[in-house]
Coordinates of C-alpha atoms in Angstrom, one line a residue:
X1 CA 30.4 29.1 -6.6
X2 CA 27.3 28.1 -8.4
X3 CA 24.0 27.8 -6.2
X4 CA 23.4 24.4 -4.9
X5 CA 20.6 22.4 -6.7
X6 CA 17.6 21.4 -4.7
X7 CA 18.6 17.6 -5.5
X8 CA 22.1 18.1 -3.8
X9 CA 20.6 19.6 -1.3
X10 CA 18.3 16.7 -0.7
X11 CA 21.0 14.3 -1.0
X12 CA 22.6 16.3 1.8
X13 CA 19.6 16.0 4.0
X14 CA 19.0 12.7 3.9
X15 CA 23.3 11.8 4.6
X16 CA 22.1 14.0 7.7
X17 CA 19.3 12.0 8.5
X18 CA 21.4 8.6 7.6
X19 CA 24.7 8.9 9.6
X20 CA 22.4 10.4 12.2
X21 CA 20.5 7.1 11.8
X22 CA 23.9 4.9 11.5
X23 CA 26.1 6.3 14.1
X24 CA 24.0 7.9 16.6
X25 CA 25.3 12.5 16.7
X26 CA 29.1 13.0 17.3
X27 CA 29.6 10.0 16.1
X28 CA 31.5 8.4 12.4
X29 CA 29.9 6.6 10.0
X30 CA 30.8 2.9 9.6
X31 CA 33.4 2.3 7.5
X32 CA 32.8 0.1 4.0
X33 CA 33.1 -3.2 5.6
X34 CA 30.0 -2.8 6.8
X35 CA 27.6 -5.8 5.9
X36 CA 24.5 -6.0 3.4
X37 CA 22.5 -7.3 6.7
X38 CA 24.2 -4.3 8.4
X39 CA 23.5 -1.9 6.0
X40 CA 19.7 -3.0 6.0
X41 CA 19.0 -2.5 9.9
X42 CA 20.4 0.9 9.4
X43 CA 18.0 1.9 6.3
X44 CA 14.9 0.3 7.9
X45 CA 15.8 2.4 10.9
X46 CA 16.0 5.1 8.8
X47 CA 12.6 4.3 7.1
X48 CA 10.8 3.9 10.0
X49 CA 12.1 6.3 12.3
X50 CA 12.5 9.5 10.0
X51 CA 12.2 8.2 6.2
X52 CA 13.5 9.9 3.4
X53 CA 10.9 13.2 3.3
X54 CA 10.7 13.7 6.7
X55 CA 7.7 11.6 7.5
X56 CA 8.2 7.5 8.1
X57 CA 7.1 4.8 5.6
X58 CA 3.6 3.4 6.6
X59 CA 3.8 0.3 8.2
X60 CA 2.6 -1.9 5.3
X61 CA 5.1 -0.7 3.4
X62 CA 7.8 -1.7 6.3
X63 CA 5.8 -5.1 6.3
X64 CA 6.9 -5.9 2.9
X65 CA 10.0 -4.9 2.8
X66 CA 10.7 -7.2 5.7
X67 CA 9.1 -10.1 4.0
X68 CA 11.1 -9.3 1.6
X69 CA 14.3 -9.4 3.1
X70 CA 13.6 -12.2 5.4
X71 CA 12.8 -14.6 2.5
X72 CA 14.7 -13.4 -0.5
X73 CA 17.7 -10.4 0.3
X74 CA 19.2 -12.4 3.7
X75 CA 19.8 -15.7 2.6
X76 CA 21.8 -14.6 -0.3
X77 CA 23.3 -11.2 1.3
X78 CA 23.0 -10.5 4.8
X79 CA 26.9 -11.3 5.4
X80 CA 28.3 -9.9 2.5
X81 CA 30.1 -6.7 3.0
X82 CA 28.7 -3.8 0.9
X83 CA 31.8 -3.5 -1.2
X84 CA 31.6 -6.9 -2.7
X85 CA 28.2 -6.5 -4.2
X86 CA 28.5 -6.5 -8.2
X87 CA 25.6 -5.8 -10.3
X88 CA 26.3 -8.7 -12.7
X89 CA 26.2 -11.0 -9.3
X90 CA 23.3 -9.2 -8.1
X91 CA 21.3 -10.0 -12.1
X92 CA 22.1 -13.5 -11.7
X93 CA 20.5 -14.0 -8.1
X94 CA 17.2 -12.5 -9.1
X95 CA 17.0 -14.1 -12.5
X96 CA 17.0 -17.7 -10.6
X97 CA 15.2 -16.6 -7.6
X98 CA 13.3 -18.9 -6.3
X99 CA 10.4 -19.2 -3.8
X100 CA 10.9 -21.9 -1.6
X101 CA 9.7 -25.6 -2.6
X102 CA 7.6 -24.2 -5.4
X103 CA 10.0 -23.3 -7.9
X104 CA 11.1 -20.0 -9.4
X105 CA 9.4 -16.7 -8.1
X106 CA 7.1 -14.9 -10.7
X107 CA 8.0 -11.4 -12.8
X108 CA 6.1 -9.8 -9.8
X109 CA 8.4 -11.1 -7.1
X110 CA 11.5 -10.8 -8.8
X111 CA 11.0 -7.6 -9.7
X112 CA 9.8 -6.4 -6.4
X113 CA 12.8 -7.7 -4.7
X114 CA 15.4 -6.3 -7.0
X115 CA 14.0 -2.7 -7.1
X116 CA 14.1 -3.0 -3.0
X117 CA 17.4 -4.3 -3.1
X118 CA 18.4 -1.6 -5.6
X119 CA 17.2 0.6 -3.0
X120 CA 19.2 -0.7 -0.2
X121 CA 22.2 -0.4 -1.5
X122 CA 21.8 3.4 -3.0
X123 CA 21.4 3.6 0.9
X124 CA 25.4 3.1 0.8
X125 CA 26.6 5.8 -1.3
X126 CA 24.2 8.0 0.1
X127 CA 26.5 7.0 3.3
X128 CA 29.5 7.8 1.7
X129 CA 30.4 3.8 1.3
X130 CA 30.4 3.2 -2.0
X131 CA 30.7 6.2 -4.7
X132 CA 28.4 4.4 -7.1
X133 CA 25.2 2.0 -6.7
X134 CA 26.6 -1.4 -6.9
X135 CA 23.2 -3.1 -7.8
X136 CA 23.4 -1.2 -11.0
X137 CA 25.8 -0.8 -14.0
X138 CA 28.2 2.1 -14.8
X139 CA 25.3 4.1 -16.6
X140 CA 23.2 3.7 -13.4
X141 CA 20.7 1.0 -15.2
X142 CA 20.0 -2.6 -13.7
X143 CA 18.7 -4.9 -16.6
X144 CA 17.8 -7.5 -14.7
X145 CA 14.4 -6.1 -13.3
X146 CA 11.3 -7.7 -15.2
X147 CA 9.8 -5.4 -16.6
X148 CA 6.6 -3.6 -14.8
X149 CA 3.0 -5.8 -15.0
X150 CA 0.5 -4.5 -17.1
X151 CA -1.8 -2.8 -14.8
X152 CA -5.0 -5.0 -14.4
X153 CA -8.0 -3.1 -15.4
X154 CA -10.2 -1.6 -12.4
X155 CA -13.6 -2.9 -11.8
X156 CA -15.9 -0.2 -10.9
X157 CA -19.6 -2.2 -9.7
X158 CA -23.3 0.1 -10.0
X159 CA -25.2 -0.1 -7.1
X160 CA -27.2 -2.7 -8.2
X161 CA -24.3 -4.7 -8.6
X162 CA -22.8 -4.2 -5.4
X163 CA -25.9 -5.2 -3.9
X164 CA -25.8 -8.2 -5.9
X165 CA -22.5 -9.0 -4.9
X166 CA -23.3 -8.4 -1.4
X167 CA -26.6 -10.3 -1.3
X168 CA -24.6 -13.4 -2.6
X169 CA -21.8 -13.0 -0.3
X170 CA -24.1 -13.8 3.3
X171 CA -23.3 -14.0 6.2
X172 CA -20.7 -10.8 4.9
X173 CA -23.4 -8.6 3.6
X174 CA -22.6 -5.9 5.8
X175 CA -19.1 -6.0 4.9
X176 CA -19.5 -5.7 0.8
X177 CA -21.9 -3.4 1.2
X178 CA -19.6 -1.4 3.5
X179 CA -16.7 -1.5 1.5
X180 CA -18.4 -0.8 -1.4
X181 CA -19.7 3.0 0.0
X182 CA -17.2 3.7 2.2
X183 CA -13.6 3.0 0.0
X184 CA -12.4 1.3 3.1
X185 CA -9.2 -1.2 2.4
X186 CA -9.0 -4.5 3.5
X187 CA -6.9 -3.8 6.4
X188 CA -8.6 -0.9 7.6
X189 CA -12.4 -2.7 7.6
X190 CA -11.1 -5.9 9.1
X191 CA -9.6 -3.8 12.3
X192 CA -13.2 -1.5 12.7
X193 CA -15.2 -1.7 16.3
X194 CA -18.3 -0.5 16.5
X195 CA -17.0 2.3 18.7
X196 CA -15.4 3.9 15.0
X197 CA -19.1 4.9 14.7
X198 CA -20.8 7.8 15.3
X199 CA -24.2 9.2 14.9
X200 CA -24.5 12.8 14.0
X201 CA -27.9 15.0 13.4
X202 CA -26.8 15.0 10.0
X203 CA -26.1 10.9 9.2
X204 CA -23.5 8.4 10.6
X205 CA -19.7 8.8 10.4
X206 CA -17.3 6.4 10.5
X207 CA -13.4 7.3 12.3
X208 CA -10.7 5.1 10.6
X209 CA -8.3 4.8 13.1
X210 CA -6.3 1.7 12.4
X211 CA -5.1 -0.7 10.4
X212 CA -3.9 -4.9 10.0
X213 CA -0.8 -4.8 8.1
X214 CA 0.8 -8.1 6.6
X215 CA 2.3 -9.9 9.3
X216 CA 0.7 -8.1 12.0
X217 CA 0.5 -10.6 15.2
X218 CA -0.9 -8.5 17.9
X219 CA -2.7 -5.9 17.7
X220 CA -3.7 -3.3 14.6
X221 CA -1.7 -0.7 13.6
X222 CA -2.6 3.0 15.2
X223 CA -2.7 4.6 12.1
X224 CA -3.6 3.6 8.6
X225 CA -1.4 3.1 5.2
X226 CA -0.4 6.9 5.1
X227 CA 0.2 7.1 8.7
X228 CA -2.7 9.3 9.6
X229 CA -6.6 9.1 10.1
X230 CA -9.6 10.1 8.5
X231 CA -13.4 10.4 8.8
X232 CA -15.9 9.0 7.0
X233 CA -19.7 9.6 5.6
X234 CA -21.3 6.1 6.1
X235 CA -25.2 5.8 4.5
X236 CA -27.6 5.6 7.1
X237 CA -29.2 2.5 5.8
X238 CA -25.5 0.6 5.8
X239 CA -24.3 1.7 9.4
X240 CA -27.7 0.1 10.3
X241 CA -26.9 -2.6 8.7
X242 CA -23.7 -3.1 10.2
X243 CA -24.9 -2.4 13.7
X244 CA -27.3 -4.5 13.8
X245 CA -25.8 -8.1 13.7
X246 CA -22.1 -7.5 14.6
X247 CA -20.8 -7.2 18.1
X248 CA -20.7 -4.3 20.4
X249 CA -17.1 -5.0 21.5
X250 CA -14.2 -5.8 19.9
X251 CA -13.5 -6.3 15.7
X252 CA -16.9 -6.1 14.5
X253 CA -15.9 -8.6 11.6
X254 CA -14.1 -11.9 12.8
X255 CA -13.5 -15.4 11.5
X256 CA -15.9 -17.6 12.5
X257 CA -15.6 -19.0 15.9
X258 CA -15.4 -22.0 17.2
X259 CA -17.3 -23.9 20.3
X260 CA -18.7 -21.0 21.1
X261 CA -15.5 -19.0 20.8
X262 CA -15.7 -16.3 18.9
X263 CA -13.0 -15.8 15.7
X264 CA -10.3 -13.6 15.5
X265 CA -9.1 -11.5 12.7
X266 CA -10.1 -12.1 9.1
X267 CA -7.8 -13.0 6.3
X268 CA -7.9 -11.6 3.1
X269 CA -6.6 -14.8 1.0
X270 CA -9.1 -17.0 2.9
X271 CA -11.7 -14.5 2.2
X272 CA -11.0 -13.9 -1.6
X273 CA -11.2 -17.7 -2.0
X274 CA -14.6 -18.4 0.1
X275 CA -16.6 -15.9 0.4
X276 CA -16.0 -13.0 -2.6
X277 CA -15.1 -15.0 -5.8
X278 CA -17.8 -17.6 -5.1
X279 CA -20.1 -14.8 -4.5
X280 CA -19.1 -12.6 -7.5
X281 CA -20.2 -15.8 -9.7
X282 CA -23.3 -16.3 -8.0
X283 CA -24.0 -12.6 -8.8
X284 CA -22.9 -12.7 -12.6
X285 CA -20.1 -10.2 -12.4
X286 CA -17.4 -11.6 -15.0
X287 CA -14.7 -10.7 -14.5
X288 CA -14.9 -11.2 -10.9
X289 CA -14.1 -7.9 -8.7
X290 CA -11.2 -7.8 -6.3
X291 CA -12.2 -6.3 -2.5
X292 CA -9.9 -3.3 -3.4
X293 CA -12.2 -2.8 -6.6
X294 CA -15.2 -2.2 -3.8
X295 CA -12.5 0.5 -3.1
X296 CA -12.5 1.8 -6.5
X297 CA -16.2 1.2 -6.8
X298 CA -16.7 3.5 -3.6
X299 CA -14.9 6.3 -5.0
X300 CA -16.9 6.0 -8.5
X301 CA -19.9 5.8 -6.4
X302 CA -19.0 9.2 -4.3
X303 CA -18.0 11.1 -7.8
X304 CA -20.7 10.1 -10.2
X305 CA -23.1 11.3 -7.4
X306 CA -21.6 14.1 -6.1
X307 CA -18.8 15.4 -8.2
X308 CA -17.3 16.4 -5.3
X309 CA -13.3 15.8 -5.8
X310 CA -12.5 16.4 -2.6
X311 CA -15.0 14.4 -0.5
X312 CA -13.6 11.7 -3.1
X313 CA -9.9 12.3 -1.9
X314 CA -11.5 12.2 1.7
X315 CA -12.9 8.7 1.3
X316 CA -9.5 7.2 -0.6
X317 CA -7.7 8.3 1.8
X318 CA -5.6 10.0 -0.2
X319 CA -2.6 13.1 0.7
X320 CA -4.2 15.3 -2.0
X321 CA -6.7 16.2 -4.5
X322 CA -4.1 15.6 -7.5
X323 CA -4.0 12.5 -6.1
X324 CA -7.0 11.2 -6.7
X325 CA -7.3 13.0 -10.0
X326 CA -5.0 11.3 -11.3
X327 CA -5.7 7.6 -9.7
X328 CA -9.5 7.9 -11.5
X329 CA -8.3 9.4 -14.6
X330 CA -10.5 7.8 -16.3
X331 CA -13.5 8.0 -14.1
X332 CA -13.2 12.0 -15.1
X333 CA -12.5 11.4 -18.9
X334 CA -16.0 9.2 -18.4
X335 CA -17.8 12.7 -17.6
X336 CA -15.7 14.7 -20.4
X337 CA -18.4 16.6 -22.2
X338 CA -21.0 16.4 -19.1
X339 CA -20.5 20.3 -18.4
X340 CA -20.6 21.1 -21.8
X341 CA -24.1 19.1 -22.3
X342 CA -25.2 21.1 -18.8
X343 CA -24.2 24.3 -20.7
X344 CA -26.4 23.1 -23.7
X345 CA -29.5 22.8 -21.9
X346 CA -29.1 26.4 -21.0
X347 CA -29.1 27.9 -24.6
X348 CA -32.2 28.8 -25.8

């Protein structure tokens, strides 16, 4: 018998993971009349309980796939059964998706949605439903998804012009300024306290703990996007800054209050809108930079000055090294010939 390909073997572990996940141990799998709607509980239990690798999605992940089926996937699937989904039906629906009362959904959208629903209903052969994907055609290709966006071109701001940015953007100062050193993402910086901070004999560290995701109600999230934690350098002169004016207790960056009440959690739209695109113009920076190019601007920040790769992937967050190699690509190909000029200075 020929050896047993790692990929088969992965497909095996995950229909071990699934019918464990369907039909509960010493129990059948449902048969094919199982529902789309049906068929979606089961793989979001899946995703969230044990996910496909053996670690669960992160929670803003989970978000949008809800959103997603909740406003586009349900309304069209959730009672169909599994067996009478046909990829030509399927092309149709997401070429006249629409979004609501304002018209057709965007390339984004679409696209979005039909590589999740795509998704969802691999999650049926993987069951042994279906023996073939029924969101695609016989060679396995769906050519209804738009195609991919052209990547938008990241911002990286000096120092000076993070400072700038963050002088324009008062009463937020702290905030840009924050963001801008630390890599922190919007969800992560909106849920800090000022209990995340610590001083240490050699500078001020910051423990990111949790995380808004989109949709969140109650409280944050206890872990962040990857579903872990991480520490932090912060510059001295910016946890001071921070410290200073915000409060002791609770999210030390809120909405602004009202009567005396203090504000509750910050939105990023709202934010984008009033306080960083208005200050990005007062500041001269054309194009104007999106808060997750502070992100990028942090890591720039951290490699141009240190060249230190992996206190880089420690301030992206990121699961490895390669990682962030190959996210700033082109922050390295910026420094190409800069050991070879070091190298230079040294000949005599």
């Amino acid at each position: 018998m020929d050896p047993v390909s790692s990929s088969a073997q992965g497909r095996r572990g995950y229909r071990r993971r699934a019918r464990f996940a369907v039909a509960g141990p010493g129990m059948a799998p449902r048969e094919r009349e199982m529902t789309v709607g049906a068929l979606y509980a089961d793989w979001m239990r899946l995703l969230t309980t044990q996910g496909l690798r053996g670690r669960p999605i992160a929670a803003s992940t989970a978000a949008n796939y809800r959103k997603n089926w909740h406003r586009h996937i349900a309304p069209r699937w959730s009672s169909t059964p599994v067996d009478q989904v046909h990829w030509r039906d399927v092309g149709e629906w997401i070429a006249g998706l629409q979004a609501g009362s304002r018209g057709q959904s965007g390339n984004n959208t679409r696209r979005r949605v039909a590589l999740m629903f795509i998704r969802l209903m691999r999650h049926s052969v993987y069951l042994e439903l279906l023996p073939e994907n029924p969101a695609t055609d016989a060679t396995g290709r769906a050519g209804y998804v738009p195609r991919a966006p052209v990547e938008k071109r990241r911002i990286y701001l000096s120092m000076p012009e993070l400072q700038a940015l963050a002088g324009q953007c008062a009463p937020w100062t702290d905030l840009i300024m924050l963001a801008g050193t630390t890599g922190l993402r919007w969800g992560e910086i909106t849920a800090l306290q000022a209990r995340d901070f610590r001083s240490t004999p050699e500078g001020w560290l910051l423990d990111v703990l949790r995380s808004w995701t989109e949709g969140d109600t109650g409280a944050p999230s206890p872990n962040t996007k990857n579903g872990g934690t991480r520490t932090v350098p912060v510059p001295d002169k910016v946890a001071a800054m921070v410290l200073g004016v915000r409060p002791p207790e609770g999210l030390l960056f809120r909405s602004p209050g009202r009567s005396g009440v203090p504000g509750g959690r910050l939105h990023h739209s709202n934010f984008a809108a009033r306080v960083l695109r208005p200050g990005a113009a007062g500041a001269g920076l054309d194009p104007a930079p999106t808060f997750h190019d502070l992100r990028h601007t942090a890591v720039s920040l951290i490699l141009h000055s240190t060249k230190d790769v992996k206190l880089a992937q420690r301030i992206a967050g990121h699961s490895s090294a390669q990682l962030t190699l190959d996210t700033y690509a082109e922050l390295f190909e910026q420094t190409l010939f800069t050991a070879s000029r070091a190298l230079n200075g040294l000949i005599e």
